[in-house]
Amino acid sequence: MSKKEDYEKRAEALIEPIVAKNQFELVDVEYVKEGSNWFLRAFIDKPGGITVDDCELVSREFSDLLDKEDFIEDSYIMEVSSPGLGRQLKKDKDLKRSIGEEVEIKLYKGIKQMRKNKEVSVKEFSGFLTAFDESTVTIELEDESAMELQRKDIAMIRLAIPF
């Protein structure tokens, strides 16, 4: 297990009881480097959406626990926030909740397809999430055909943002 994965797992174990106690959902925890700074981010949600006050409530308790446990060696910035409109779907529970919703999918490597009588490599797809299992995700495309994608090939899947 990498240091990043260890930090995320330990942070998730600390914040989960705080989130559950407040009847929120823990969407994700990530430990990432952006520029020269490390960030420990926790994304929380609830029906109707998360408020700034909700984030502050969780952040204060989480910060105290992080200070007490002190397991992250690097200097970092801790954030607690809503996953936002275009939230990524990382876990099975996210996919299950999103069945029937429109999603956008980006692949690590393009798939060869015919477009306007020309073979092109396509890395981005959108459609309605119809099914998933441990190895695949299935979406219904605009032409009502189904497309099954291997989960290992998916770089990112998120809810589509309606315009």
mmCIF file of C-alpha atoms in Angstrom:
data_model
loop_
_atom_site.group_PDB
_atom_site.id
_atom_site.type_symbol
_atom_site.label_atom_id
_atom_site.label_comp_id
_atom_site.label_asym_id
_atom_site.label_seq_id
_atom_site.Cartn_x
_atom_site.Cartn_y
_atom_site.Cartn_z
ATOM 1 C CA MET A 1 0.000 0.000 0.000
ATOM 2 C CA SER A 2 1.385 3.404 -0.964
ATOM 3 C CA LYS A 3 1.769 6.246 1.505
ATOM 4 C CA LYS A 4 -1.078 8.072 -0.270
ATOM 5 C CA GLU A 5 -3.419 5.067 0.055
ATOM 6 C CA ASP A 6 -2.439 4.555 3.700
ATOM 7 C CA TYR A 7 -3.154 8.207 4.544
ATOM 8 C CA GLU A 8 -6.501 8.107 2.738
ATOM 9 C CA LYS A 9 -7.535 4.882 4.466
ATOM 10 C CA ARG A 10 -6.548 6.125 7.933
ATOM 11 C CA ALA A 11 -8.201 9.510 7.379
ATOM 12 C CA GLU A 12 -11.388 7.796 6.176
ATOM 13 C CA ALA A 13 -11.468 5.678 9.340
ATOM 14 C CA LEU A 14 -11.185 8.856 11.456
ATOM 15 C CA ILE A 15 -13.820 10.896 9.656
ATOM 16 C CA GLU A 16 -16.427 8.170 9.022
ATOM 17 C CA PRO A 17 -17.826 8.179 12.601
ATOM 18 C CA ILE A 18 -18.101 11.991 12.543
ATOM 19 C CA VAL A 19 -19.962 11.918 9.232
ATOM 20 C CA ALA A 20 -22.259 9.065 10.349
ATOM 21 C CA LYS A 21 -23.039 10.769 13.664
ATOM 22 C CA ASN A 22 -24.267 13.825 11.739
ATOM 23 C CA GLN A 23 -26.270 11.667 9.293
ATOM 24 C CA PHE A 24 -24.134 12.689 6.326
ATOM 25 C CA GLU A 25 -22.540 10.465 3.715
ATOM 26 C CA LEU A 26 -18.784 10.236 3.222
ATOM 27 C CA VAL A 27 -18.362 10.360 -0.539
ATOM 28 C CA ASP A 28 -14.565 10.224 -0.755
ATOM 29 C CA VAL A 29 -11.271 11.034 0.910
ATOM 30 C CA GLU A 30 -8.260 11.960 -1.188
ATOM 31 C CA TYR A 31 -4.667 12.909 -0.470
ATOM 32 C CA VAL A 32 -3.228 14.734 -3.478
ATOM 33 C CA LYS A 33 -0.378 17.035 -4.380
ATOM 34 C CA GLU A 34 -1.249 20.148 -6.336
ATOM 35 C CA GLY A 35 1.701 22.346 -7.191
ATOM 36 C CA SER A 36 3.919 22.374 -4.146
ATOM 37 C CA ASN A 37 1.085 21.713 -1.653
ATOM 38 C CA TRP A 38 -0.413 18.481 -0.335
ATOM 39 C CA PHE A 39 -4.177 18.412 0.259
ATOM 40 C CA LEU A 40 -6.223 16.038 2.395
ATOM 41 C CA ARG A 41 -9.790 16.399 1.148
ATOM 42 C CA ALA A 42 -12.945 14.828 2.469
ATOM 43 C CA PHE A 43 -16.128 15.071 0.424
ATOM 44 C CA ILE A 44 -19.429 14.771 2.278
ATOM 45 C CA ASP A 45 -23.040 14.856 1.155
ATOM 46 C CA LYS A 46 -26.627 14.517 2.354
ATOM 47 C CA PRO A 47 -30.055 14.605 0.708
ATOM 48 C CA GLY A 48 -30.722 18.197 -0.284
ATOM 49 C CA GLY A 49 -27.018 19.053 -0.304
ATOM 50 C CA ILE A 50 -24.302 20.024 2.134
ATOM 51 C CA THR A 51 -24.029 23.528 3.585
ATOM 52 C CA VAL A 52 -20.968 25.496 4.647
ATOM 53 C CA ASP A 53 -22.062 24.986 8.266
ATOM 54 C CA ASP A 54 -22.137 21.197 7.718
ATOM 55 C CA CYS A 55 -18.601 21.303 6.333
ATOM 56 C CA GLU A 56 -17.408 23.449 9.236
ATOM 57 C CA LEU A 57 -18.951 21.082 11.786
ATOM 58 C CA VAL A 58 -17.197 18.042 10.323
ATOM 59 C CA SER A 59 -13.977 19.953 9.658
ATOM 60 C CA ARG A 60 -13.535 21.042 13.287
ATOM 61 C CA GLU A 61 -13.932 17.525 14.698
ATOM 62 C CA PHE A 62 -11.849 15.963 11.919
ATOM 63 C CA SER A 63 -9.051 18.488 12.408
ATOM 64 C CA ASP A 64 -8.893 17.721 16.139
ATOM 65 C CA LEU A 65 -8.610 13.983 15.440
ATOM 66 C CA LEU A 66 -5.938 14.516 12.781
ATOM 67 C CA ASP A 67 -3.915 16.642 15.223
ATOM 68 C CA LYS A 68 -4.229 13.946 17.885
ATOM 69 C CA GLU A 69 -3.324 11.015 15.591
ATOM 70 C CA ASP A 70 -0.631 12.986 13.683
ATOM 71 C CA PHE A 71 0.074 10.218 11.132
ATOM 72 C CA ILE A 72 0.683 12.400 8.053
ATOM 73 C CA GLU A 73 4.363 13.268 7.747
ATOM 74 C CA ASP A 74 4.052 16.070 5.179
ATOM 75 C CA SER A 75 2.628 19.522 5.694
ATOM 76 C CA TYR A 76 -0.848 19.549 4.157
ATOM 77 C CA ILE A 77 -4.025 21.559 3.803
ATOM 78 C CA MET A 78 -7.170 19.829 5.062
ATOM 79 C CA GLU A 79 -10.495 20.541 3.360
ATOM 80 C CA VAL A 80 -14.024 19.260 3.914
ATOM 81 C CA SER A 81 -16.466 20.046 1.136
ATOM 82 C CA SER A 82 -19.403 18.970 -0.980
ATOM 83 C CA PRO A 83 -18.579 16.735 -3.947
ATOM 84 C CA GLY A 84 -20.138 19.352 -6.232
ATOM 85 C CA LEU A 85 -22.470 19.002 -9.195
ATOM 86 C CA GLY A 86 -20.131 16.996 -11.403
ATOM 87 C CA ARG A 87 -19.211 14.534 -8.677
ATOM 88 C CA GLN A 88 -17.126 11.556 -9.618
ATOM 89 C CA LEU A 89 -18.630 8.132 -9.112
ATOM 90 C CA LYS A 90 -15.850 6.109 -7.502
ATOM 91 C CA LYS A 91 -17.577 3.497 -5.395
ATOM 92 C CA ASP A 92 -20.257 0.906 -6.105
ATOM 93 C CA LYS A 93 -22.685 2.769 -3.831
ATOM 94 C CA ASP A 94 -22.220 5.885 -6.033
ATOM 95 C CA LEU A 95 -22.917 3.891 -9.190
ATOM 96 C CA LYS A 96 -25.949 2.165 -7.637
ATOM 97 C CA ARG A 97 -27.462 5.506 -6.619
ATOM 98 C CA SER A 98 -26.839 6.858 -10.133
ATOM 99 C CA ILE A 99 -28.549 4.121 -12.189
ATOM 100 C CA GLY A 100 -30.722 5.907 -14.750
ATOM 101 C CA GLU A 101 -28.744 9.142 -14.483
ATOM 102 C CA GLU A 102 -26.742 10.685 -17.320
ATOM 103 C CA VAL A 103 -22.994 10.218 -16.875
ATOM 104 C CA GLU A 104 -19.784 11.256 -18.592
ATOM 105 C CA ILE A 105 -16.985 8.719 -18.881
ATOM 106 C CA LYS A 106 -13.339 9.310 -19.775
ATOM 107 C CA LEU A 107 -11.101 6.389 -20.644
ATOM 108 C CA TYR A 108 -7.359 6.033 -20.175
ATOM 109 C CA LYS A 109 -6.996 4.921 -23.791
ATOM 110 C CA GLY A 110 -9.276 5.575 -26.744
ATOM 111 C CA ILE A 111 -11.519 2.979 -28.383
ATOM 112 C CA LYS A 112 -11.479 2.763 -32.191
ATOM 113 C CA GLN A 113 -14.855 3.731 -33.679
ATOM 114 C CA MET A 114 -16.197 4.716 -37.072
ATOM 115 C CA ARG A 115 -17.309 8.333 -37.238
ATOM 116 C CA LYS A 116 -18.315 9.908 -40.561
ATOM 117 C CA ASN A 117 -16.786 6.985 -42.480
ATOM 118 C CA LYS A 118 -13.467 7.452 -40.724
ATOM 119 C CA GLU A 119 -11.877 5.392 -37.944
ATOM 120 C CA VAL A 120 -11.115 7.549 -34.898
ATOM 121 C CA SER A 121 -9.970 6.908 -31.339
ATOM 122 C CA VAL A 122 -12.614 8.015 -28.828
ATOM 123 C CA LYS A 123 -11.805 8.508 -25.126
ATOM 124 C CA GLU A 124 -14.954 10.294 -23.917
ATOM 125 C CA PHE A 125 -18.512 8.993 -23.829
ATOM 126 C CA SER A 126 -21.792 10.115 -22.326
ATOM 127 C CA GLY A 127 -25.013 8.269 -21.794
ATOM 128 C CA PHE A 128 -27.394 6.961 -19.187
ATOM 129 C CA LEU A 129 -25.965 4.534 -16.638
ATOM 130 C CA THR A 130 -27.964 1.326 -16.947
ATOM 131 C CA ALA A 131 -25.855 -1.312 -15.182
ATOM 132 C CA PHE A 132 -22.530 -2.136 -13.558
ATOM 133 C CA ASP A 133 -20.740 -5.001 -11.900
ATOM 134 C CA GLU A 134 -17.261 -5.519 -10.485
ATOM 135 C CA SER A 135 -15.628 -5.412 -13.929
ATOM 136 C CA THR A 136 -17.941 -3.426 -16.248
ATOM 137 C CA VAL A 137 -20.095 -0.317 -16.556
ATOM 138 C CA THR A 138 -22.915 -0.166 -19.113
ATOM 139 C CA ILE A 139 -24.391 3.036 -20.530
ATOM 140 C CA GLU A 140 -27.198 3.668 -22.992
ATOM 141 C CA LEU A 141 -26.020 5.992 -25.757
ATOM 142 C CA GLU A 142 -28.016 8.682 -27.529
ATOM 143 C CA ASP A 143 -29.005 6.237 -30.298
ATOM 144 C CA GLU A 144 -30.391 3.911 -27.570
ATOM 145 C CA SER A 145 -27.646 1.326 -28.114
ATOM 146 C CA ALA A 146 -25.831 -0.060 -25.078
ATOM 147 C CA MET A 147 -22.095 0.282 -24.542
ATOM 148 C CA GLU A 148 -20.263 -1.867 -22.027
ATOM 149 C CA LEU A 149 -16.932 -0.516 -20.785
ATOM 150 C CA GLN A 150 -14.332 -2.282 -18.676
ATOM 151 C CA ARG A 151 -13.940 -0.567 -15.287
ATOM 152 C CA LYS A 152 -10.159 -0.981 -15.444
ATOM 153 C CA ASP A 153 -10.173 1.188 -18.605
ATOM 154 C CA ILE A 154 -12.194 4.027 -17.027
ATOM 155 C CA ALA A 155 -10.126 6.990 -15.857
ATOM 156 C CA MET A 156 -13.148 8.908 -14.566
ATOM 157 C CA ILE A 157 -16.911 8.599 -14.440
ATOM 158 C CA ARG A 158 -19.112 11.412 -13.156
ATOM 159 C CA LEU A 159 -22.633 12.688 -13.267
ATOM 160 C CA ALA A 160 -23.268 14.857 -16.299
ATOM 161 C CA ILE A 161 -23.979 18.492 -15.560
ATOM 162 C CA PRO A 162 -27.252 19.530 -17.209
ATOM 163 C CA PHE A 163 -27.244 22.800 -19.129
#
